[in-house]
Each structure stands twice: as structure tokens, then as C-alpha cells.
Coordinates of C-alpha atoms in Angstrom, one line a residue:
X25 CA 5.8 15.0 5.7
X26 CA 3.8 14.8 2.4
X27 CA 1.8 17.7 1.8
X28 CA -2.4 16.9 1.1
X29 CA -2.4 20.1 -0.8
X30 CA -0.2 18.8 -3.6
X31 CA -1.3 15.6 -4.6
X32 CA -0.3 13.2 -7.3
X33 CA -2.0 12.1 -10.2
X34 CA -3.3 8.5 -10.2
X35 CA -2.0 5.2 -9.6
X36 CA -0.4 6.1 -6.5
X37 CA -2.5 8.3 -3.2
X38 CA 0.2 10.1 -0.4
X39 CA -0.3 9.5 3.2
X40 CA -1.4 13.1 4.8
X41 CA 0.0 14.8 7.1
X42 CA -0.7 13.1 10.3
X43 CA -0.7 9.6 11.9
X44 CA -4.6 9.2 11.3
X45 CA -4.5 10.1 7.7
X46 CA -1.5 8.4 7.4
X47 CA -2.8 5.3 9.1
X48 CA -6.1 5.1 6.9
X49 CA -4.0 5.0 4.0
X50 CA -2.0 2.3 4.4
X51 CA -4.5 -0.1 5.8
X52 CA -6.4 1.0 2.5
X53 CA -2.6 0.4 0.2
X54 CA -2.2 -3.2 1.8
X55 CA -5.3 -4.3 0.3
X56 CA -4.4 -2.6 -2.8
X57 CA -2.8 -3.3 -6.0
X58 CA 1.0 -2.9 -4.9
X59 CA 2.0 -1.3 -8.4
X60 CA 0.7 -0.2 -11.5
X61 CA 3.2 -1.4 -14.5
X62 CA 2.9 0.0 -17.1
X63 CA 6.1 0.0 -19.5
X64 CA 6.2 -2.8 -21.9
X65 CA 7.9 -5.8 -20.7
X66 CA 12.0 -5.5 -21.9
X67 CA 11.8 -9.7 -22.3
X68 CA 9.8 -9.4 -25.8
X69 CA 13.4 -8.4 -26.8
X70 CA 15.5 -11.9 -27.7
X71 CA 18.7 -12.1 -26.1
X72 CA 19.8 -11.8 -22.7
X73 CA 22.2 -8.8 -23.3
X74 CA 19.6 -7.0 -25.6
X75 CA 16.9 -7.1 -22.8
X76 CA 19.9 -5.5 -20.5
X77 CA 20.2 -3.0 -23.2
X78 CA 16.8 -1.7 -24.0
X79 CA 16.7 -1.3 -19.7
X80 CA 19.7 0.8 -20.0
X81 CA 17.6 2.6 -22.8
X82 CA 14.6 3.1 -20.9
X83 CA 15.6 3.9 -17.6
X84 CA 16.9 7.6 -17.6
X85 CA 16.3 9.6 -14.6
X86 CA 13.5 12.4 -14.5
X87 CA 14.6 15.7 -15.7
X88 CA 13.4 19.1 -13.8
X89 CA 12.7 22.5 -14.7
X90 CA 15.4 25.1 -14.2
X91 CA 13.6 26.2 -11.1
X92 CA 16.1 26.6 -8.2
X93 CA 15.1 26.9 -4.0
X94 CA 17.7 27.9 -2.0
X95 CA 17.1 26.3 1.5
X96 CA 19.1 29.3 3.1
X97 CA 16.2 31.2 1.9
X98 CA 13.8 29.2 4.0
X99 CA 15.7 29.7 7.3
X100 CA 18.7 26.8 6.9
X101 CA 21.6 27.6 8.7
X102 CA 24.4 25.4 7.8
X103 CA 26.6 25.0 10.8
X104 CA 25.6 22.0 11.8
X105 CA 23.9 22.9 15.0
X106 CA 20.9 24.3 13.7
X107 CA 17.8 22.3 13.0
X108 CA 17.0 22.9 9.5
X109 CA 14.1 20.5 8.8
X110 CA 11.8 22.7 8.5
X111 CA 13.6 25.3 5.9
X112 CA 14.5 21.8 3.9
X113 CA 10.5 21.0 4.2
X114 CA 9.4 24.4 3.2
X115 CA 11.6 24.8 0.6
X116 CA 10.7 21.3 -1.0
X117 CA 7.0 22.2 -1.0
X118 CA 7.6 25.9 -2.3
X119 CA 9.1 23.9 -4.8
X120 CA 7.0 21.4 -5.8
X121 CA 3.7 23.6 -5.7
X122 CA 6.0 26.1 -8.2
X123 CA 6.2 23.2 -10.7
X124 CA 8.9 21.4 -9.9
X125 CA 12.9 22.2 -10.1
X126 CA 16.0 21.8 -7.5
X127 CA 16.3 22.1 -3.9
X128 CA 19.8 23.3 -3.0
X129 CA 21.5 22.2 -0.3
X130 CA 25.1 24.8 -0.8
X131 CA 28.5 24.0 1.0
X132 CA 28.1 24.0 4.7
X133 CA 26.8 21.5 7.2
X134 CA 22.9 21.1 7.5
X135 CA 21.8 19.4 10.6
X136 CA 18.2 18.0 9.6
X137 CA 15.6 15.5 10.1
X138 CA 13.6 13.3 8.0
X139 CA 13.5 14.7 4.7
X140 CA 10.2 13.9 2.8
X141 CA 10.6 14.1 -1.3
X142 CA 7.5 15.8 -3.4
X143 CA 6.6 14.8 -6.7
X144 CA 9.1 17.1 -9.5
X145 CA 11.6 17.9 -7.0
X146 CA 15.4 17.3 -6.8
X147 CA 17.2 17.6 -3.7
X148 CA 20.7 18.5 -4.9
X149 CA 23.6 18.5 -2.3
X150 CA 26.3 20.5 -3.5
X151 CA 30.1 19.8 -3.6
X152 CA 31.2 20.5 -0.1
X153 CA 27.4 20.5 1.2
X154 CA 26.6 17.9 4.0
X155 CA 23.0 17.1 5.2
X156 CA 24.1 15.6 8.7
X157 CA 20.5 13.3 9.9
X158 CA 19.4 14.0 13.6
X159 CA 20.3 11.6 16.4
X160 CA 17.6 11.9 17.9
X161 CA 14.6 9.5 16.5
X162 CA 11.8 11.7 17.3
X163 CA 13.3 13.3 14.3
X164 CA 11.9 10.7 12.1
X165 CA 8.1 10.7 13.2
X166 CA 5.6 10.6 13.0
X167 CA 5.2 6.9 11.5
X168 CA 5.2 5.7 7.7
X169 CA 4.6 2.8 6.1
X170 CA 7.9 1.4 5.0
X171 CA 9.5 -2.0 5.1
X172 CA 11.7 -3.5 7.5
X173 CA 13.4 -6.6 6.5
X174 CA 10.8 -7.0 4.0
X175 CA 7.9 -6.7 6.1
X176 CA 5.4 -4.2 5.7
X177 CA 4.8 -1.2 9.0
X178 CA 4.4 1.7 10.5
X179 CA 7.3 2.7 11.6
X180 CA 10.1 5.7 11.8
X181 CA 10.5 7.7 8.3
X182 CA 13.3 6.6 6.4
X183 CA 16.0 9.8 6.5
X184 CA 15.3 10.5 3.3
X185 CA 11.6 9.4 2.0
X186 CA 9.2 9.8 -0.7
X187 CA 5.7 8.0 -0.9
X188 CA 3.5 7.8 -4.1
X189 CA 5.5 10.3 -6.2
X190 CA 6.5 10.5 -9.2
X191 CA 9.8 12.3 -10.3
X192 CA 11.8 12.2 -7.7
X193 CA 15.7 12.9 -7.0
X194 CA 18.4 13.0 -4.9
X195 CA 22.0 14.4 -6.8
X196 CA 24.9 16.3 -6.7
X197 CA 28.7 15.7 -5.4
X198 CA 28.1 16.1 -1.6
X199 CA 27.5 14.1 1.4
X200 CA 24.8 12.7 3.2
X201 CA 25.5 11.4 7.2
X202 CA 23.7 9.4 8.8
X203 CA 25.4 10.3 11.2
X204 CA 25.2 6.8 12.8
X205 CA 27.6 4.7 14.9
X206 CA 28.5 2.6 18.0
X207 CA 26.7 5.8 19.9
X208 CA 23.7 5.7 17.9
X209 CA 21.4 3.5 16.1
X210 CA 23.7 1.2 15.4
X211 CA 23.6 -0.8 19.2
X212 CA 20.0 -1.3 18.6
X213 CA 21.1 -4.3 16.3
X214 CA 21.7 -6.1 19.7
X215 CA 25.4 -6.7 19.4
X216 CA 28.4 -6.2 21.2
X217 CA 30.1 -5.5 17.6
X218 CA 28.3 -2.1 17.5
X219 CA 27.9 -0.7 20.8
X220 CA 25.6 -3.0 23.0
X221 CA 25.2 -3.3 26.4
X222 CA 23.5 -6.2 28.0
X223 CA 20.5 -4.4 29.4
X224 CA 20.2 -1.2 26.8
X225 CA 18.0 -1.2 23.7
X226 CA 17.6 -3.5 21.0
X227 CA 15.5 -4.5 18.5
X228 CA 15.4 -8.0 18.9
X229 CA 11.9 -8.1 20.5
X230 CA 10.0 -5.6 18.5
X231 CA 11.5 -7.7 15.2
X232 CA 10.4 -11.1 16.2
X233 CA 6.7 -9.8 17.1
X234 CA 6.3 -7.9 13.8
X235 CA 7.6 -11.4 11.9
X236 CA 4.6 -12.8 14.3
X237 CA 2.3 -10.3 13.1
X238 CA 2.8 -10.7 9.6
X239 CA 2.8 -14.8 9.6
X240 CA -0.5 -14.3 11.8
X241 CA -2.2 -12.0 8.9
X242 CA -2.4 -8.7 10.9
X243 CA -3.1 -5.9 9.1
X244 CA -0.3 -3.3 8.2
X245 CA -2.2 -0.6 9.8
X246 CA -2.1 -2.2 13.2
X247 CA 2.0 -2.9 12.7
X248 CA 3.2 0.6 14.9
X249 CA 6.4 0.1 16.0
X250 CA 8.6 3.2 15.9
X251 CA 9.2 4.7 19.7
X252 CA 9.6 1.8 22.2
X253 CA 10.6 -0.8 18.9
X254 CA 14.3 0.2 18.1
X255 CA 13.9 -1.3 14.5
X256 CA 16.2 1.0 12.4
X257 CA 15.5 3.0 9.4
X258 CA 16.6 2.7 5.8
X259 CA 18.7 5.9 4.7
X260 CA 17.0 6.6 1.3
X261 CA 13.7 4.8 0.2
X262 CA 11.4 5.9 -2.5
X263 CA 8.2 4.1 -1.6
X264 CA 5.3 3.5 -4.8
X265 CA 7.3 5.9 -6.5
X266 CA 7.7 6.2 -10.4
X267 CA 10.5 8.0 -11.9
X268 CA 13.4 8.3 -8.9
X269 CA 17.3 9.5 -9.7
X270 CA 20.0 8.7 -7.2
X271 CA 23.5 10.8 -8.7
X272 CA 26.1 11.6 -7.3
X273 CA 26.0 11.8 -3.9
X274 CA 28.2 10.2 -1.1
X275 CA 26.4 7.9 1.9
X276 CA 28.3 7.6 5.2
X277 CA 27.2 6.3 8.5
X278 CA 23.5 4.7 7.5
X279 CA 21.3 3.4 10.5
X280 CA 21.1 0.8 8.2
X281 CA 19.8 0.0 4.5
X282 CA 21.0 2.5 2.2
X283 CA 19.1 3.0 -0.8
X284 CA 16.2 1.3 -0.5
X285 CA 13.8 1.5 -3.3
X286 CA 10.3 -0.2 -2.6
X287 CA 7.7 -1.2 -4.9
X288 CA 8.8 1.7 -7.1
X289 CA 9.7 1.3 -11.1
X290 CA 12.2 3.4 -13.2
X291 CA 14.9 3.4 -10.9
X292 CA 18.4 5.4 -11.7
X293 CA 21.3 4.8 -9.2
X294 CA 24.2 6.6 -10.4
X295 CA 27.4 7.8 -9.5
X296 CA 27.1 7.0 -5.8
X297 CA 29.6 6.3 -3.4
X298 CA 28.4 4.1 -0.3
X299 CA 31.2 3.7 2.6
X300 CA 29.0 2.7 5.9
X301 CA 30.1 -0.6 7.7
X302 CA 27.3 -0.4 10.5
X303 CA 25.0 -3.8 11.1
X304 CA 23.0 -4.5 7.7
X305 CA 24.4 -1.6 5.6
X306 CA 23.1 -3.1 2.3
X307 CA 24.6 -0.5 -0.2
X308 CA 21.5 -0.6 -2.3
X309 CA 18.4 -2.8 -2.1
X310 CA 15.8 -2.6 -4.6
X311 CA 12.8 -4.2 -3.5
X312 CA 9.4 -5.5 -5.5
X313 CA 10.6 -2.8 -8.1
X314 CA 11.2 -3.2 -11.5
X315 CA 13.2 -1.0 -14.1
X316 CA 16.5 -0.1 -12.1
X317 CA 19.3 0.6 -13.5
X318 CA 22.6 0.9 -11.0
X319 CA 25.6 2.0 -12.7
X320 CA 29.1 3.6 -12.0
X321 CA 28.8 3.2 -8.2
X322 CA 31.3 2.3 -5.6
X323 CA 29.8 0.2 -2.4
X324 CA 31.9 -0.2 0.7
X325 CA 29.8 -2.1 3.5
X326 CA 29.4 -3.3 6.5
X327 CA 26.7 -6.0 4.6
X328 CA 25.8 -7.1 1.0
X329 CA 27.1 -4.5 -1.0
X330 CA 23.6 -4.7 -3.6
X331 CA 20.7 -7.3 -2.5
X332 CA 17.6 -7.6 -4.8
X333 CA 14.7 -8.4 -2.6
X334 CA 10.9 -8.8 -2.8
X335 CA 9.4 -9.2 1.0
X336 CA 9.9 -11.7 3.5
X337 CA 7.8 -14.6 4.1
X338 CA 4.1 -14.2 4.7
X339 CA 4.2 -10.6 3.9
X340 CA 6.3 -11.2 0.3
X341 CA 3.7 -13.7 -0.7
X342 CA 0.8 -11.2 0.7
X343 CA 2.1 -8.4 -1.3
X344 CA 3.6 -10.7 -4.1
X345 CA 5.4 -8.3 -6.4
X346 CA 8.7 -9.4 -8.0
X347 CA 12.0 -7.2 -8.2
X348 CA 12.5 -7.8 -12.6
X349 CA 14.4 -6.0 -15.4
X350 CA 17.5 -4.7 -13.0
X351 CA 20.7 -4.1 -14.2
X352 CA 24.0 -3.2 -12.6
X353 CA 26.9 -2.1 -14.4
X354 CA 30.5 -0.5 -14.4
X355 CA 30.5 -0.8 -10.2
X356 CA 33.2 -1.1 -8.0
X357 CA 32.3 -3.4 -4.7
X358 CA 34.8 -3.7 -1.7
X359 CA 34.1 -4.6 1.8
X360 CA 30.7 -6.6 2.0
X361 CA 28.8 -10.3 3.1
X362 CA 28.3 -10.3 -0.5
X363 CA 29.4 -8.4 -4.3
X364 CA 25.7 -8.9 -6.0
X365 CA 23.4 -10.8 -3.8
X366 CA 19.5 -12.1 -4.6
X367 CA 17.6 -12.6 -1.3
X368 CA 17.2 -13.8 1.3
X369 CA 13.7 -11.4 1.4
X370 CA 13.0 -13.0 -1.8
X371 CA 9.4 -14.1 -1.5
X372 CA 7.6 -12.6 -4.0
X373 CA 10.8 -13.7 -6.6
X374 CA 13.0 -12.1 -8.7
X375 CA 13.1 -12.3 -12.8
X376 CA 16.1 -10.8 -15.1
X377 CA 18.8 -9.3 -13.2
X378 CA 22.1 -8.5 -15.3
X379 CA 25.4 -7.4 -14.0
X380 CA 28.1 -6.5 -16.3
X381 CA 31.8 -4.8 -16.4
X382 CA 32.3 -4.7 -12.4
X383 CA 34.9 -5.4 -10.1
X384 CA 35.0 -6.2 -7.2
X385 CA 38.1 -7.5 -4.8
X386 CA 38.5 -7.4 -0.6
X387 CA 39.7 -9.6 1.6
X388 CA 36.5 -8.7 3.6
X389 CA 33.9 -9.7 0.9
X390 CA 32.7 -13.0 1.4
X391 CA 31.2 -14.0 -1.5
X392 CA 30.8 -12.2 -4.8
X393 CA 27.6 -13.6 -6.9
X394 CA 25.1 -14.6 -3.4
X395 CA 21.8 -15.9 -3.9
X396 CA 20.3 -16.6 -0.1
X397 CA 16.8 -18.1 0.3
X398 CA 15.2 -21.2 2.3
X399 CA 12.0 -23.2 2.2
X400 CA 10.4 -20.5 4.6
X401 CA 11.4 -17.6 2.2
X402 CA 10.2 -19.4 -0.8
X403 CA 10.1 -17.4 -3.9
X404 CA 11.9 -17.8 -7.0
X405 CA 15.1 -16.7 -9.6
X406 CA 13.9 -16.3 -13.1
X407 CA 16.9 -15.2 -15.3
X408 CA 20.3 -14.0 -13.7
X409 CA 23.5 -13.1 -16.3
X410 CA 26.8 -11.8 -15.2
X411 CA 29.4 -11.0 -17.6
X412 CA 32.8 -9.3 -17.8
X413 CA 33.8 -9.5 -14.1
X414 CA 36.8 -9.0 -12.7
X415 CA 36.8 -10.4 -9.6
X416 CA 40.3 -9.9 -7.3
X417 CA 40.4 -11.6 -3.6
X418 CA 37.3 -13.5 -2.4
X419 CA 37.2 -14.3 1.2
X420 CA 34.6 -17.3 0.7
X421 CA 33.1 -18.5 -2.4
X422 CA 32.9 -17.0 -5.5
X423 CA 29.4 -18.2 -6.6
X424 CA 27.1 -19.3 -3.7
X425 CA 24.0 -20.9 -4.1
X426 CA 22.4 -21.6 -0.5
X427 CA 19.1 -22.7 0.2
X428 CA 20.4 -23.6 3.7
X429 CA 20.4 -20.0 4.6
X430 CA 18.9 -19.2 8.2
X431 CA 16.0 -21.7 8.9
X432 CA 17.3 -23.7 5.7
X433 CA 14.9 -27.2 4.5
X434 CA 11.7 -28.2 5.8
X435 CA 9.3 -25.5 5.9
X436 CA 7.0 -26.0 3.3
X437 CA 7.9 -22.8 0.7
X438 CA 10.7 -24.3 -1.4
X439 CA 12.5 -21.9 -3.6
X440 CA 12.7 -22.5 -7.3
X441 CA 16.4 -21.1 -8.5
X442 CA 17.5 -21.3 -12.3
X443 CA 18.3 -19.4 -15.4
X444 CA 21.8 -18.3 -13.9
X445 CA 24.1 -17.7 -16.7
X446 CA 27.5 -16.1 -15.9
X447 CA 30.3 -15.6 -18.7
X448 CA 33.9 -14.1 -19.1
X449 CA 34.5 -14.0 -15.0
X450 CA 38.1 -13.8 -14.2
X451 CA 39.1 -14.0 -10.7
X452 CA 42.6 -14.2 -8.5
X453 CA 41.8 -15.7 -5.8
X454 CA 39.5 -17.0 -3.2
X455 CA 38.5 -19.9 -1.0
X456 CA 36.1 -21.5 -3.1
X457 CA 34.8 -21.6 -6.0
X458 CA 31.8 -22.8 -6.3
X459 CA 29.2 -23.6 -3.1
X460 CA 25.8 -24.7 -4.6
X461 CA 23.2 -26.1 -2.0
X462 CA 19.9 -27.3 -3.5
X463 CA 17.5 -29.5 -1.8
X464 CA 16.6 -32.8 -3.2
X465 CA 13.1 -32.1 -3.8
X466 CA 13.8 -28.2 -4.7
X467 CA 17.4 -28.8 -6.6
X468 CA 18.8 -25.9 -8.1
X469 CA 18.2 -26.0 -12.1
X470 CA 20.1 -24.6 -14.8
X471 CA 23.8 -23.0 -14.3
X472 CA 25.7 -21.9 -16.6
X473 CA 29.4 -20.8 -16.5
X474 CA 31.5 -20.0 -19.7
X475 CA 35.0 -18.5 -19.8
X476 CA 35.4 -18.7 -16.4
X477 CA 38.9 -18.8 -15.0
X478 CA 38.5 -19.0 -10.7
X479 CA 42.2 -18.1 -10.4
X480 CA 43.5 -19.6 -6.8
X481 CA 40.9 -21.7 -5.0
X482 CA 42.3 -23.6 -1.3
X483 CA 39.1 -25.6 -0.9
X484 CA 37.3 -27.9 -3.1
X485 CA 33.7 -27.1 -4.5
X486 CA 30.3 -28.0 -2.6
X487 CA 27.5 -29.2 -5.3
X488 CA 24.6 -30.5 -4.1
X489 CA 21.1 -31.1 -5.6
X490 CA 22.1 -29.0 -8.8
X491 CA 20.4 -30.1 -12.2
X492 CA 21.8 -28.8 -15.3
X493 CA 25.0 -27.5 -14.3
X494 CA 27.1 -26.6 -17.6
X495 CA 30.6 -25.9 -17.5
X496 CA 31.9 -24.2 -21.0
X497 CA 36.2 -23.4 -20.4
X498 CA 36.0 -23.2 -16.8
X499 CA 39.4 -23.3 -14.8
X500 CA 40.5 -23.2 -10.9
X501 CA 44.1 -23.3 -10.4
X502 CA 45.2 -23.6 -14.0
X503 CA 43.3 -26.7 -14.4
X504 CA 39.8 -27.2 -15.9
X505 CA 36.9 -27.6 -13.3
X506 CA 34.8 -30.4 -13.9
X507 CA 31.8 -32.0 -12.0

């Protein structure tokens, strides 16, 4: 857990050490200004493709001094039996009170715990180095205020977890297990799919009264959940963090949500390999955070392979901070609900996303270019361009539009989706096209699509309630697609 004897400089204030602290702090952050932002805003740039470039510009990754902490030296025994959390804990504080520098993590299997990141500290996982997580969920106390599902709580640490710091990293070319599966976390989802029993765990309670909470206004302090709640952990989530690097490493077997960045601004996702098909593996989910930059990154999952989100409901409105200036490039996406996906925890809205020079091609991705939301939800698209795709076998749509999603019309918070502009998208073949579902008094406004060839399409296109919807040398089975 953070350490109070190594705070970090203003905006952002870490929890201390125990539940109380802890506790008084983020009753104290919900009332507080979610994030300072202070970069200039990339949109003063004209042009789409020159705002994507001056993000790729600005968003670097931290650098560290040449400092290196051994954990061996703390006690770590890497044979994958011995509890090393405390030798990775010690180690990251001797490290961060020496200035900053790199946590090593050498070839060998590290059994561990939550591991809690300190402001000027890399934790670098060798090539053939494996941090295997704990089991055991006691592991991840005691509480921290994360998000689940886009709602603010108190609930088990994240596996790897970093609150109000400020250069921040996790890198290198070995692997990080979850260690999660049909035997654990995983059948708390609830579903026979994963493991569950009728009569065993699940989170399906403790969810559905922490959605209450929230619509009811309760404050985040008194959200507890943790023992008793079964509502899984995200794998890697810098929380009010400035300055984080994700490079390099490999993520198998997540409890859930894999990287998981919340309210947290200059963002580097690099180099990653994702392969975890467990019940809402997201591959990576940036969430109210601005200035990320995912690039060169391989996401095999068992959900949307990258979801930009900003809070669910109530809670995304309470909070109300965007995800803006994101950009994903030269990824590979396989298995997944969906390639790039906006929502559906979309509530506080989402402004300039670009994705360029991916592919992406299984017949177990359902849609490549999602965007998810309802009239609970709410929230808003400002701004999404896609270019240079190639996009192999779809097995749904190819561009889905769905404000039907979960409670769908009716509910009082209607989304507001346009700006989509998506160019030079080649594709082989999928079931559909195009599936765009407005409302009539929300329609969708302002699409689109130039040099787009759809390839092999079996089922005709679904448009409803779409305003502005501009076809520039767009094809489906060699013939142009009109509307």
C-alpha cells in the first residue's frame, strides 16, 4: 500500500496506509475536482490527423534514473511458492524514497500480491520473469477506491495499482498472471461459461446494490464491498495518476479488466500483448483520462479488445470527466465482443479518439468499430476518425452504432453520437456492414465513410434515425453501398 512517508506533490493526495486513512480520503476525492489538466488542448491544431499527431508527440512515457532494486535483495524468492509481496513492496519504496529508478523483477516465477506503484518507479519484469497474482483475495486488501464498471468504491486493490502518482511504469518482455480461471475469480461472474455453480459465489447481488447506491447518491466512502461482494478486480489501473508507461509486457489470465487507466492523463500503452478470454477481459480501458496513446499492441480477449469509457450512469455524470485526445495505432486485435469500442460506461462522454494502421480479423470478433450506449448511459461522442484499417473476418457488423444497448430508449439520458469519420477501411468479409440504431428524438448525426470497400457482407445494412450519413466510394460485395 502507498506509503504516507513519500508523498506526492500537488494536484493529486495518496490514500495512507490503512482502511481509515484510506477511507477519509476518498470521501474527501469524490467531492473533489476529479483531475487537474493541464497540457494545452491538442484540438487548437486544425486537422483531424494533425491533432492525432501532436498526441503522438506529446505522450512519451516517463523516463527514470539508472537506479536499479533487485527484489531478490528484499527477500523474493522466485519459485513460485513463496509469497513475495512484501520484498516487491519494500523494494518499490526503497526505491522511490532513493529518487526513483527500476524495480527488477529477474527470470523466475514470483508468487505476489497486490502490487502498489510509487511515484518515479518502474516495475520492470524481465524476459523469462513471471509475477504470478495470489488466488487468494485477501491478497488484495485492504480496500481502495477504484471503479467497477464505472462506478466509483471501495473495493479489492487492483493487482497491480497506483493512486495519485506521478511517473509511473510497468515494462519489460515478461509475463504477468493473473493467474485466473474457471477455479478462480472468474465463476464469480455468475455463469456457467466460467465455472459456476448454482448456489457458489457471484457477484450479481453486490453489483446491482452498488448501481443502487450510486443512482441513490451514496457517498463513495460508504461503497465497501470487497470480502462478502465478489466484484472482480481490474489487472492494472493507474488511478489520478500523471505520467504512466505500459511496455512490453505480456497479460494472461486477468480477473477481469486489463489495463485500466482511470482519471489519469499521459497515458503510454506499448508493446503489450493481452491473451485472457475470462468474463469482461477488456484488453485496455481508459477511463475519464485524457492523453493516451496505445500503439503496437496485440489484444486477444474474452471481451472488447479496447473500450474508451467515462463512468456509468449516475456516477459518470457525478464525476463528469470525459476520456479525450486518445489514439490507437499499429495494433493487432483478434478474439473480442468488439475491435475498438466507445461505451457503454460512457456517461461523462468521449471527444477525439483516432485509430489508424490496425488490423484486426477473427471469426470470434463480433464487431470491429462498437460504440454502445442507451438513454440511461447518456453521455456523448465528440470526434471519432479511423483510418487505414485492414479489417479480415467480422463475425457481426463491421461498424455498429447501438443506442439499443442493455436498457436501450426511454430513460430520460439520451446519448448525443456524431463526428465519426472513418476512411481507407478495407475488409474481407463479415455479416454486416453497417448496423446504425439512433432514436428518433436522439438520431445519430454525422457519419462519414470514404474509401471504404466492406468486402463480403450476407445480410443487408440496419439504418435507423441517422442524420448526415455520407457515403464517399463505399462498396459491399463489389457493388457501391448506397442509402
Amino acid at each position: 500500500m502507498s506509503d504516507p512517508a513519500t508523498p506526492d506533490p500537488p494536484p493529486f493526495r495518496a490514500p495512507g496506509i490503512n482502511r481509515r486513512d484510506a477511507m477519509r480520503t476518498m470521501a474527501a476525492s469524490a467531492l473533489a475536482t476529479p483531475i487537474l489538466l493541464t497540457e494545452a488542448t491538442p484540438a487548437a491544431t486544425p486537422g483531424p490527423w494533425a491533432r492525432a499527431n501532436r498526441i503522438a508527440a506529446r505522450v512519451r512515457g516517463p523516463k527514470f534514473p539508472r537506479r536499479r532494486f533487485d527484489i531478490r535483495n528484499y527477500g523474493a524468492v522466485g519459485d513460485g511458492v513463496t509469497d513475495c509481496t512484501a520484498a516487491i513492496r519494500t523494494a518499490i519504496r526503497a526505491c522511490n524514497q532513493a529518487g526513483g529508478g527500476h524495480v527488477d523483477v529477474p527470470e523466475g516465477r514470483f508468487l505476489t500480491g497486490a502490487v502498489h506503484l510509487l511515484s518515479n518507479v518502474d516495475l520492470h519484469v524481465t524476459a523469462g520473469a513471471t509475477l504470478l497474482f495470489s488466488t487468494d483475495p485477501k491478497a488484495y486488501l485492504p480496500l481502495v477506491l477504484t471503479r467497477f464498471e464505472g462506478v466509483e468504491l471501495l473495493n479489492y486493490s487492483p493487482l497491480i495499482y497506483a493512486y495519485g502518482r506521478t511517473n509511473v511504469a510497468v515494462t519489460g518482455s515478461g509475463v504477468l498472471d493473473g493467474q485466473a480461471g474457471d477455479d478462480h475469480w472468474w465463476p464469480w461472474k455468475g455463469s456457467g461459461d466460467y465455472g459456476w455453480e448454482p448456489g457458489e459465489p457471484r457477484q450479481a447481488e453486490a453489483r446491482a446494490a452498488l448501481f443502487a447506491q450510486a443512482e441513490q447518491g451514496v457517498p463513495v466512502a460508504r461503497r465497501t464491498y470487497g470480502e462478502g461482494g465478489y466484484l472482480r478486480p481490474s489487472f492494472i489501473q493507474p488511478y489520478r495518476c500523471r505520467n504512466v508507461l505500459i511496455d512490453g509486457v505480456t497479460i494472461v489470465n486477468s480477473p477481469m479488466w486489463e489495463i485500466h487507466p482511470t482519471l489519469s492523463e499521459n497515458i503510454l500503452v506499448r508493446n503489450v500483448t493481452v491473451s485472457s478470454h475470462g468474463p469482461n477481459n477488456d484488453g485496455c480501458n481508459p477511463e475519464s483520462s485524457r492523453m493516451v496513446v496505445v500503439r503496437g499492441c496485440t489484444f486477444d480477449t474474452g471481451d472488447d479488445c479496447i473500450a474508451i469509457k467515462s463512468g456509468r450512469n449516475a456516477d459518470g455524470r457525478r464525476v463528469n470527466v470525459p476520456s479525450e485526445h486518445i489514439l490507437v495505432e499499429n495494433c493487432t486485435f483478434r478474439d473480442g465482443h468488439g475491435g475498438m469500442t466507445i461505451g457503454s460506461e460512457m456517461s461523462g462522454g468521449v471527444r477525439e479518439v483516432f485509430i489508424r494502421d490496425c488490423a484486426m480479423s477473427s471469426p470470434n470478433l463480433d464487431i470491429a468499430l462498437r460504440f454502445k450506449t442507451n438513454s440511461v448511459r447518456g453521455g456523448f461522442v465528440e470526434g471519432f476518425h479511423a483510418r487505414d484499417l485492414e479489417i479480415g473476418e467480422v463475425g457481426g457488423s463491421v461498424i455498429d452504432i447501438n443506442f439499443y444497448y442493455e436498457e436501450g430508449p426511454g430513460h430520460g439520458f439520451n446519448p448525443v453520437v456524431g463526428g465519426i469519420d472513418v476512411r481507407n477501411v478495407t475488409v474481407r468479409t463479415a455479416r454486416r456492414a453497417l448496423n446504425l440504431r439512433g432514436y428518433a428524438d436522439a438520431p445519430i448525426r454525422g457519419i462519414t465513410l470514404t474509401d471504404v470497400d466492406f468486402g463480403t457482407v450476407a445480410t443487408a445494412n440496419v439504418i435507423e434515425h441517422v442524420e448526415n450519413l455520407v457515403l464517399r466510394n463505399v462498396t459491399a460485395n463489389g457493388a457501391p453501398v448506397t442509402v
